Amino acid sequence: QSVLTQPPSASGTPGQRVSISCSGSSSNVGSNSVNWYQQLPGTAPKLLIYINNQRPSGVPDRYSGSKSGTSASLAISGLQSEDEADYYCAAWDDSLKKLLFGGGTKLTVL
Amino acid sequence: EVQLVESGGGLVQPGGSLRLSCAASGFTLNNYWMHWVRQVPGKGLVWVSRINGDGSFTSYADSVKGRFTISTDNVQNTLYLQMNSLRAEDTGVYYCARSLRTAGNVLDIWGQGTMVTVSA
């Protein structure tokens, strides 16, 4: 069981807005920035959002991130079929002294 | 083009050893933190280890501490993971990843992964 808790699945129809949550604690999300990774089927993970709400070059502004206290969330607006993927949150944990990943959320576009 | 290419995976018996390599191109390893991340097919991502740019600092997940060693060769511009005393639970796809220069735990470039299977 992951220290960072994500819902195992999420879904939406094309054009909808979906949100994926990531819940942690004071030693990880509460004190460090959160990053989000997208993993398309059969491929390596890709950085999607970093330092809570920053988008790397090339990532559409349909993707956004936020953080409040010990929780973070990833929002995807204008859902498209190519958004169907696994999404992982990640944060450093000051107590465990390791990088933590959430268990991942499988997003299905209906 | 900035790229990471892993190699060295394969089938190994429990108790055996394997050395993974991650060849970097388009950037110089000694300017970045580098990480190894494991993923059992169909499961989530698990952080394994990291090393700083000059190789002076390393850290490991508890599950591999004392058995795995991360290192870099800045002449070859290659990252390594020496894996000893392998166990069935070490099985998975191993990705190397580069961090942002300004944020050592933000993994901005990933390799394609190399599969390690520990089985008798």
PDB file of C-alpha atoms in Angstrom:
ATOM      1  CA  GLN A   1       0.000   0.000   0.000  1.00  0.00           C
ATOM      2  CA  SER A   2       1.433   3.353  -1.082  1.00  0.00           C
ATOM      3  CA  VAL A   3       2.074   6.163   1.394  1.00  0.00           C
ATOM      4  CA  LEU A   4       0.681   8.569  -1.217  1.00  0.00           C
ATOM      5  CA  THR A   5      -2.939   7.624  -1.798  1.00  0.00           C
ATOM      6  CA  GLN A   6      -4.573   7.947  -5.200  1.00  0.00           C
ATOM      7  CA  PRO A   7      -7.899   6.569  -6.421  1.00  0.00           C
ATOM      8  CA  PRO A   8      -7.200   3.454  -8.503  1.00  0.00           C
ATOM      9  CA  SER A   9      -9.418   4.601 -11.327  1.00  0.00           C
ATOM     10  CA  ALA A  10     -11.104   7.642 -12.826  1.00  0.00           C
ATOM     11  CA  SER A  11     -13.172   8.181 -15.925  1.00  0.00           C
ATOM     12  CA  GLY A  12     -14.819  10.837 -18.038  1.00  0.00           C
ATOM     13  CA  THR A  13     -16.288  11.498 -21.437  1.00  0.00           C
ATOM     14  CA  PRO A  14     -14.588  13.548 -24.158  1.00  0.00           C
ATOM     15  CA  GLY A  15     -14.636  17.255 -23.349  1.00  0.00           C
ATOM     16  CA  GLN A  16     -15.258  16.722 -19.639  1.00  0.00           C
ATOM     17  CA  ARG A  17     -13.016  17.835 -16.792  1.00  0.00           C
ATOM     18  CA  VAL A  18     -11.635  15.187 -14.467  1.00  0.00           C
ATOM     19  CA  SER A  19      -9.619  15.481 -11.308  1.00  0.00           C
ATOM     20  CA  ILE A  20      -7.278  12.975  -9.655  1.00  0.00           C
ATOM     21  CA  SER A  21      -6.364  13.340  -6.001  1.00  0.00           C
ATOM     22  CA  CYS A  22      -3.158  12.502  -4.149  1.00  0.00           C
ATOM     23  CA  SER A  23      -3.235  12.363  -0.371  1.00  0.00           C
ATOM     24  CA  GLY A  24      -0.111  12.255   1.758  1.00  0.00           C
ATOM     25  CA  SER A  25       1.172  13.473   5.092  1.00  0.00           C
ATOM     26  CA  SER A  26       3.175  16.252   6.677  1.00  0.00           C
ATOM     27  CA  SER A  27       6.500  14.551   5.884  1.00  0.00           C
ATOM     28  CA  ASN A  28       5.888  14.316   2.153  1.00  0.00           C
ATOM     29  CA  VAL A  29       3.121  16.293   0.396  1.00  0.00           C
ATOM     30  CA  GLY A  30       2.831  18.648   3.352  1.00  0.00           C
ATOM     31  CA  SER A  31       6.452  19.737   3.219  1.00  0.00           C
ATOM     32  CA  ASN A  32       7.629  19.078  -0.339  1.00  0.00           C
ATOM     33  CA  SER A  33       6.443  19.797  -3.820  1.00  0.00           C
ATOM     34  CA  VAL A  34       4.343  17.293  -5.749  1.00  0.00           C
ATOM     35  CA  ASN A  35       5.039  16.096  -9.268  1.00  0.00           C
ATOM     36  CA  TRP A  36       2.757  14.223 -11.630  1.00  0.00           C
ATOM     37  CA  TYR A  37       3.693  11.667 -14.276  1.00  0.00           C
ATOM     38  CA  GLN A  38       1.678  10.275 -17.154  1.00  0.00           C
ATOM     39  CA  GLN A  39       2.298   6.750 -18.414  1.00  0.00           C
ATOM     40  CA  LEU A  40       0.671   5.829 -21.696  1.00  0.00           C
ATOM     41  CA  PRO A  41       0.179   2.101 -22.310  1.00  0.00           C
ATOM     42  CA  GLY A  42       3.457   0.330 -23.048  1.00  0.00           C
ATOM     43  CA  THR A  43       5.620   3.419 -22.604  1.00  0.00           C
ATOM     44  CA  ALA A  44       7.883   4.983 -19.996  1.00  0.00           C
ATOM     45  CA  PRO A  45       6.481   7.577 -17.601  1.00  0.00           C
ATOM     46  CA  LYS A  46       6.546  11.202 -18.698  1.00  0.00           C
ATOM     47  CA  LEU A  47       6.740  14.297 -16.499  1.00  0.00           C
ATOM     48  CA  LEU A  48       3.389  16.094 -16.666  1.00  0.00           C
ATOM     49  CA  ILE A  49       3.356  18.594 -13.786  1.00  0.00           C
ATOM     50  CA  TYR A  50       6.225  19.588 -11.505  1.00  0.00           C
ATOM     51  CA  ILE A  51       6.592  21.623  -8.336  1.00  0.00           C
ATOM     52  CA  ASN A  52       2.835  21.400  -7.715  1.00  0.00           C
ATOM     53  CA  ASN A  53       1.592  23.362 -10.712  1.00  0.00           C
ATOM     54  CA  GLN A  54       4.310  23.893 -13.331  1.00  0.00           C
ATOM     55  CA  ARG A  55       3.999  22.422 -16.808  1.00  0.00           C
ATOM     56  CA  PRO A  56       7.080  21.311 -18.750  1.00  0.00           C
ATOM     57  CA  SER A  57       7.452  22.687 -22.225  1.00  0.00           C
ATOM     58  CA  GLY A  58       5.116  20.881 -24.602  1.00  0.00           C
ATOM     59  CA  VAL A  59       2.513  19.836 -22.036  1.00  0.00           C
ATOM     60  CA  PRO A  60      -0.878  21.335 -22.987  1.00  0.00           C
ATOM     61  CA  ASP A  61      -2.505  23.793 -20.605  1.00  0.00           C
ATOM     62  CA  ARG A  62      -5.444  21.379 -20.332  1.00  0.00           C
ATOM     63  CA  TYR A  63      -3.359  19.821 -17.568  1.00  0.00           C
ATOM     64  CA  SER A  64      -3.085  21.638 -14.256  1.00  0.00           C
ATOM     65  CA  GLY A  65      -1.932  20.826 -10.756  1.00  0.00           C
ATOM     66  CA  SER A  66      -2.606  22.183  -7.312  1.00  0.00           C
ATOM     67  CA  LYS A  67      -1.667  21.481  -3.726  1.00  0.00           C
ATOM     68  CA  SER A  68      -3.179  22.340  -0.385  1.00  0.00           C
ATOM     69  CA  GLY A  69      -1.793  21.070   2.881  1.00  0.00           C
ATOM     70  CA  THR A  70      -1.196  17.343   2.626  1.00  0.00           C
ATOM     71  CA  SER A  71      -3.225  16.830  -0.546  1.00  0.00           C
ATOM     72  CA  ALA A  72      -2.607  17.541  -4.188  1.00  0.00           C
ATOM     73  CA  SER A  73      -4.640  17.131  -7.315  1.00  0.00           C
ATOM     74  CA  LEU A  74      -4.242  16.881 -11.052  1.00  0.00           C
ATOM     75  CA  ALA A  75      -6.978  18.267 -13.260  1.00  0.00           C
ATOM     76  CA  ILE A  76      -7.471  17.524 -16.937  1.00  0.00           C
ATOM     77  CA  SER A  77      -9.942  19.688 -18.831  1.00  0.00           C
ATOM     78  CA  GLY A  78     -11.308  19.107 -22.312  1.00  0.00           C
ATOM     79  CA  LEU A  79     -10.725  15.378 -21.939  1.00  0.00           C
ATOM     80  CA  GLN A  80      -9.463  13.616 -25.072  1.00  0.00           C
ATOM     81  CA  SER A  81      -9.094   9.951 -25.948  1.00  0.00           C
ATOM     82  CA  GLU A  82      -5.306  10.297 -25.902  1.00  0.00           C
ATOM     83  CA  ASP A  83      -5.466  11.196 -22.208  1.00  0.00           C
ATOM     84  CA  GLU A  84      -6.251   7.562 -21.433  1.00  0.00           C
ATOM     85  CA  ALA A  85      -3.257   6.554 -19.337  1.00  0.00           C
ATOM     86  CA  ASP A  86      -2.000   5.863 -15.836  1.00  0.00           C
ATOM     87  CA  TYR A  87      -1.222   8.920 -13.711  1.00  0.00           C
ATOM     88  CA  TYR A  88       1.146   8.957 -10.744  1.00  0.00           C
ATOM     89  CA  CYS A  89       1.832  11.596  -8.141  1.00  0.00           C
ATOM     90  CA  ALA A  90       5.237  11.740  -6.455  1.00  0.00           C
ATOM     91  CA  ALA A  91       6.901  13.601  -3.602  1.00  0.00           C
ATOM     92  CA  TRP A  92      10.031  13.323  -1.484  1.00  0.00           C
ATOM     93  CA  ASP A  93       9.457  12.099   2.062  1.00  0.00           C
ATOM     94  CA  ASP A  94      11.631  13.806   4.681  1.00  0.00           C
ATOM     95  CA  SER A  95      11.114  11.069   7.305  1.00  0.00           C
ATOM     96  CA  LEU A  96      11.559   8.020   5.096  1.00  0.00           C
ATOM     97  CA  LYS A  97      14.250   9.825   3.088  1.00  0.00           C
ATOM     98  CA  LYS A  98      13.034   8.432  -0.178  1.00  0.00           C
ATOM     99  CA  LEU A  99      11.041   9.430  -3.224  1.00  0.00           C
ATOM    100  CA  LEU A 100       7.466   8.237  -2.973  1.00  0.00           C
ATOM    101  CA  PHE A 101       5.047   7.498  -5.778  1.00  0.00           C
ATOM    102  CA  GLY A 102       1.322   7.189  -5.428  1.00  0.00           C
ATOM    103  CA  GLY A 103      -0.237   3.886  -6.394  1.00  0.00           C
ATOM    104  CA  GLY A 104      -1.379   5.312  -9.711  1.00  0.00           C
ATOM    105  CA  THR A 105      -4.755   6.176 -11.204  1.00  0.00           C
ATOM    106  CA  LYS A 106      -5.951   4.587 -14.410  1.00  0.00           C
ATOM    107  CA  LEU A 107      -7.902   7.147 -16.410  1.00  0.00           C
ATOM    108  CA  THR A 108     -10.480   5.830 -18.856  1.00  0.00           C
ATOM    109  CA  VAL A 109     -12.059   8.047 -21.503  1.00  0.00           C
ATOM    110  CA  LEU A 110     -15.536   6.658 -22.101  1.00  0.00           C
TER     111      LEU A 110
ATOM    112  CA  GLU B   1      18.564  15.139 -28.467  1.00  0.00           C
ATOM    113  CA  VAL B   2      18.485  14.381 -24.755  1.00  0.00           C
ATOM    114  CA  GLN B   3      18.132  10.641 -24.319  1.00  0.00           C
ATOM    115  CA  LEU B   4      18.623   7.792 -21.861  1.00  0.00           C
ATOM    116  CA  VAL B   5      19.059   4.206 -23.032  1.00  0.00           C
ATOM    117  CA  GLU B   6      19.063   1.346 -20.540  1.00  0.00           C
ATOM    118  CA  SER B   7      20.577  -2.083 -21.078  1.00  0.00           C
ATOM    119  CA  GLY B   8      21.697  -5.081 -19.072  1.00  0.00           C
ATOM    120  CA  GLY B   9      18.395  -6.589 -18.034  1.00  0.00           C
ATOM    121  CA  GLY B  10      17.613 -10.275 -18.310  1.00  0.00           C
ATOM    122  CA  LEU B  11      16.763 -13.473 -16.499  1.00  0.00           C
ATOM    123  CA  VAL B  12      18.814 -14.268 -13.410  1.00  0.00           C
ATOM    124  CA  GLN B  13      18.490 -16.855 -10.650  1.00  0.00           C
ATOM    125  CA  PRO B  14      17.758 -15.846  -7.065  1.00  0.00           C
ATOM    126  CA  GLY B  15      20.997 -14.892  -5.360  1.00  0.00           C
ATOM    127  CA  GLY B  16      22.571 -13.860  -8.638  1.00  0.00           C
ATOM    128  CA  SER B  17      23.883 -10.514  -9.846  1.00  0.00           C
ATOM    129  CA  LEU B  18      23.193  -8.154 -12.722  1.00  0.00           C
ATOM    130  CA  ARG B  19      24.535  -4.760 -13.741  1.00  0.00           C
ATOM    131  CA  LEU B  20      22.199  -2.328 -15.448  1.00  0.00           C
ATOM    132  CA  SER B  21      23.571   0.475 -17.604  1.00  0.00           C
ATOM    133  CA  CYS B  22      21.950   3.742 -18.632  1.00  0.00           C
ATOM    134  CA  ALA B  23      23.757   5.579 -21.427  1.00  0.00           C
ATOM    135  CA  ALA B  24      23.077   9.310 -21.489  1.00  0.00           C
ATOM    136  CA  SER B  25      23.299  11.467 -24.587  1.00  0.00           C
ATOM    137  CA  GLY B  26      22.596  15.140 -25.242  1.00  0.00           C
ATOM    138  CA  PHE B  27      23.654  16.192 -21.741  1.00  0.00           C
ATOM    139  CA  THR B  28      26.413  15.628 -19.197  1.00  0.00           C
ATOM    140  CA  LEU B  29      25.590  13.286 -16.315  1.00  0.00           C
ATOM    141  CA  ASN B  30      27.724  15.090 -13.766  1.00  0.00           C
ATOM    142  CA  ASN B  31      25.414  18.111 -13.831  1.00  0.00           C
ATOM    143  CA  TYR B  32      22.332  16.207 -12.704  1.00  0.00           C
ATOM    144  CA  TRP B  33      20.900  13.942 -10.037  1.00  0.00           C
ATOM    145  CA  MET B  34      20.051  10.561 -11.558  1.00  0.00           C
ATOM    146  CA  HIS B  35      17.554   7.959 -10.350  1.00  0.00           C
ATOM    147  CA  TRP B  36      16.509   4.338 -10.848  1.00  0.00           C
ATOM    148  CA  VAL B  37      12.805   3.458 -10.635  1.00  0.00           C
ATOM    149  CA  ARG B  38      11.292  -0.049 -10.811  1.00  0.00           C
ATOM    150  CA  GLN B  39       7.888  -1.121 -12.083  1.00  0.00           C
ATOM    151  CA  VAL B  40       6.414  -4.584 -11.954  1.00  0.00           C
ATOM    152  CA  PRO B  41       4.390  -4.960 -15.186  1.00  0.00           C
ATOM    153  CA  GLY B  42       0.831  -3.912 -14.482  1.00  0.00           C
ATOM    154  CA  LYS B  43       1.769  -2.331 -11.140  1.00  0.00           C
ATOM    155  CA  GLY B  44       2.946   1.054  -9.898  1.00  0.00           C
ATOM    156  CA  LEU B  45       6.262   2.885  -9.822  1.00  0.00           C
ATOM    157  CA  VAL B  46       8.735   2.281  -7.011  1.00  0.00           C
ATOM    158  CA  TRP B  47      11.798   4.437  -6.411  1.00  0.00           C
ATOM    159  CA  VAL B  48      15.012   2.432  -6.045  1.00  0.00           C
ATOM    160  CA  SER B  49      18.007   4.743  -5.789  1.00  0.00           C
ATOM    161  CA  ARG B  50      19.535   8.128  -6.645  1.00  0.00           C
ATOM    162  CA  ILE B  51      22.974   9.663  -7.064  1.00  0.00           C
ATOM    163  CA  ASN B  52      24.109  13.253  -7.282  1.00  0.00           C
ATOM    164  CA  GLY B  53      26.055  14.789 -10.148  1.00  0.00           C
ATOM    165  CA  ASP B  54      29.573  14.164  -8.885  1.00  0.00           C
ATOM    166  CA  GLY B  55      28.749  10.783  -7.381  1.00  0.00           C
ATOM    167  CA  SER B  56      29.500  11.892  -3.840  1.00  0.00           C
ATOM    168  CA  PHE B  57      26.002  11.232  -2.507  1.00  0.00           C
ATOM    169  CA  THR B  58      23.798   8.195  -2.959  1.00  0.00           C
ATOM    170  CA  SER B  59      20.630   6.917  -1.350  1.00  0.00           C
ATOM    171  CA  TYR B  60      18.576   3.751  -1.632  1.00  0.00           C
ATOM    172  CA  ALA B  61      15.175   2.293  -0.868  1.00  0.00           C
ATOM    173  CA  ASP B  62      15.314   0.114   2.252  1.00  0.00           C
ATOM    174  CA  SER B  63      14.440  -2.960   0.203  1.00  0.00           C
ATOM    175  CA  VAL B  64      17.691  -2.752  -1.802  1.00  0.00           C
ATOM    176  CA  LYS B  65      20.078  -1.144   0.679  1.00  0.00           C
ATOM    177  CA  GLY B  66      23.237  -3.214   1.043  1.00  0.00           C
ATOM    178  CA  ARG B  67      22.500  -5.206  -2.130  1.00  0.00           C
ATOM    179  CA  PHE B  68      22.362  -2.578  -4.891  1.00  0.00           C
ATOM    180  CA  THR B  69      24.979   0.045  -5.744  1.00  0.00           C
ATOM    181  CA  ILE B  70      24.365   3.073  -7.928  1.00  0.00           C
ATOM    182  CA  SER B  71      27.295   4.734  -9.673  1.00  0.00           C
ATOM    183  CA  THR B  72      28.238   6.889 -12.621  1.00  0.00           C
ATOM    184  CA  ASP B  73      31.092   6.942 -15.124  1.00  0.00           C
ATOM    185  CA  ASN B  74      31.410  10.510 -16.304  1.00  0.00           C
ATOM    186  CA  VAL B  75      33.875   9.594 -19.056  1.00  0.00           C
ATOM    187  CA  GLN B  76      31.380   7.120 -20.544  1.00  0.00           C
ATOM    188  CA  ASN B  77      28.493   9.405 -19.498  1.00  0.00           C
ATOM    189  CA  THR B  78      26.746   6.314 -18.169  1.00  0.00           C
ATOM    190  CA  LEU B  79      24.753   5.513 -15.030  1.00  0.00           C
ATOM    191  CA  TYR B  80      24.921   2.048 -13.501  1.00  0.00           C
ATOM    192  CA  LEU B  81      23.007  -0.073 -11.038  1.00  0.00           C
ATOM    193  CA  GLN B  82      24.910  -3.062  -9.681  1.00  0.00           C
ATOM    194  CA  MET B  83      22.368  -5.537  -8.341  1.00  0.00           C
ATOM    195  CA  ASN B  84      23.616  -8.334  -6.055  1.00  0.00           C
ATOM    196  CA  SER B  85      21.856 -11.016  -4.011  1.00  0.00           C
ATOM    197  CA  LEU B  86      18.831 -10.696  -6.249  1.00  0.00           C
ATOM    198  CA  ARG B  87      15.417 -11.776  -5.019  1.00  0.00           C
ATOM    199  CA  ALA B  88      12.162 -12.582  -6.773  1.00  0.00           C
ATOM    200  CA  GLU B  89      10.720  -9.294  -5.530  1.00  0.00           C
ATOM    201  CA  ASP B  90      13.392  -7.381  -7.466  1.00  0.00           C
ATOM    202  CA  THR B  91      11.677  -8.441 -10.693  1.00  0.00           C
ATOM    203  CA  GLY B  92      10.398  -5.613 -12.838  1.00  0.00           C
ATOM    204  CA  VAL B  93      11.167  -3.024 -15.475  1.00  0.00           C
ATOM    205  CA  TYR B  94      13.978  -0.727 -14.347  1.00  0.00           C
ATOM    206  CA  TYR B  95      13.905   2.836 -15.618  1.00  0.00           C
ATOM    207  CA  CYS B  96      16.723   5.326 -15.258  1.00  0.00           C
ATOM    208  CA  ALA B  97      15.650   8.928 -15.041  1.00  0.00           C
ATOM    209  CA  ARG B  98      17.272  12.339 -14.972  1.00  0.00           C
ATOM    210  CA  SER B  99      16.207  15.072 -12.603  1.00  0.00           C
ATOM    211  CA  LEU B 100      15.810  18.757 -13.288  1.00  0.00           C
ATOM    212  CA  ARG B 101      19.011  20.710 -12.546  1.00  0.00           C
ATOM    213  CA  THR B 102      17.106  22.908 -10.118  1.00  0.00           C
ATOM    214  CA  ALA B 103      15.004  20.184  -8.477  1.00  0.00           C
ATOM    215  CA  GLY B 104      16.708  16.903  -7.775  1.00  0.00           C
ATOM    216  CA  ASN B 105      13.535  14.878  -7.294  1.00  0.00           C
ATOM    217  CA  VAL B 106      11.700  15.997 -10.429  1.00  0.00           C
ATOM    218  CA  LEU B 107      12.333  13.319 -13.046  1.00  0.00           C
ATOM    219  CA  ASP B 108      12.126  15.042 -16.391  1.00  0.00           C
ATOM    220  CA  ILE B 109      13.764  12.535 -18.733  1.00  0.00           C
ATOM    221  CA  TRP B 110      13.159   8.765 -18.588  1.00  0.00           C
ATOM    222  CA  GLY B 111      14.728   5.871 -20.434  1.00  0.00           C
ATOM    223  CA  GLN B 112      12.662   3.198 -22.131  1.00  0.00           C
ATOM    224  CA  GLY B 113      13.327   0.662 -19.357  1.00  0.00           C
ATOM    225  CA  THR B 114      15.044  -2.712 -19.133  1.00  0.00           C
ATOM    226  CA  MET B 115      13.333  -5.842 -17.791  1.00  0.00           C
ATOM    227  CA  VAL B 116      14.854  -7.814 -14.943  1.00  0.00           C
ATOM    228  CA  THR B 117      13.398 -11.221 -14.089  1.00  0.00           C
ATOM    229  CA  VAL B 118      14.615 -13.032 -10.999  1.00  0.00           C
ATOM    230  CA  SER B 119      13.470 -16.629 -11.155  1.00  0.00           C
ATOM    231  CA  ALA B 120      14.794 -20.139 -10.795  1.00  0.00           C
TER     232      ALA B 120
END
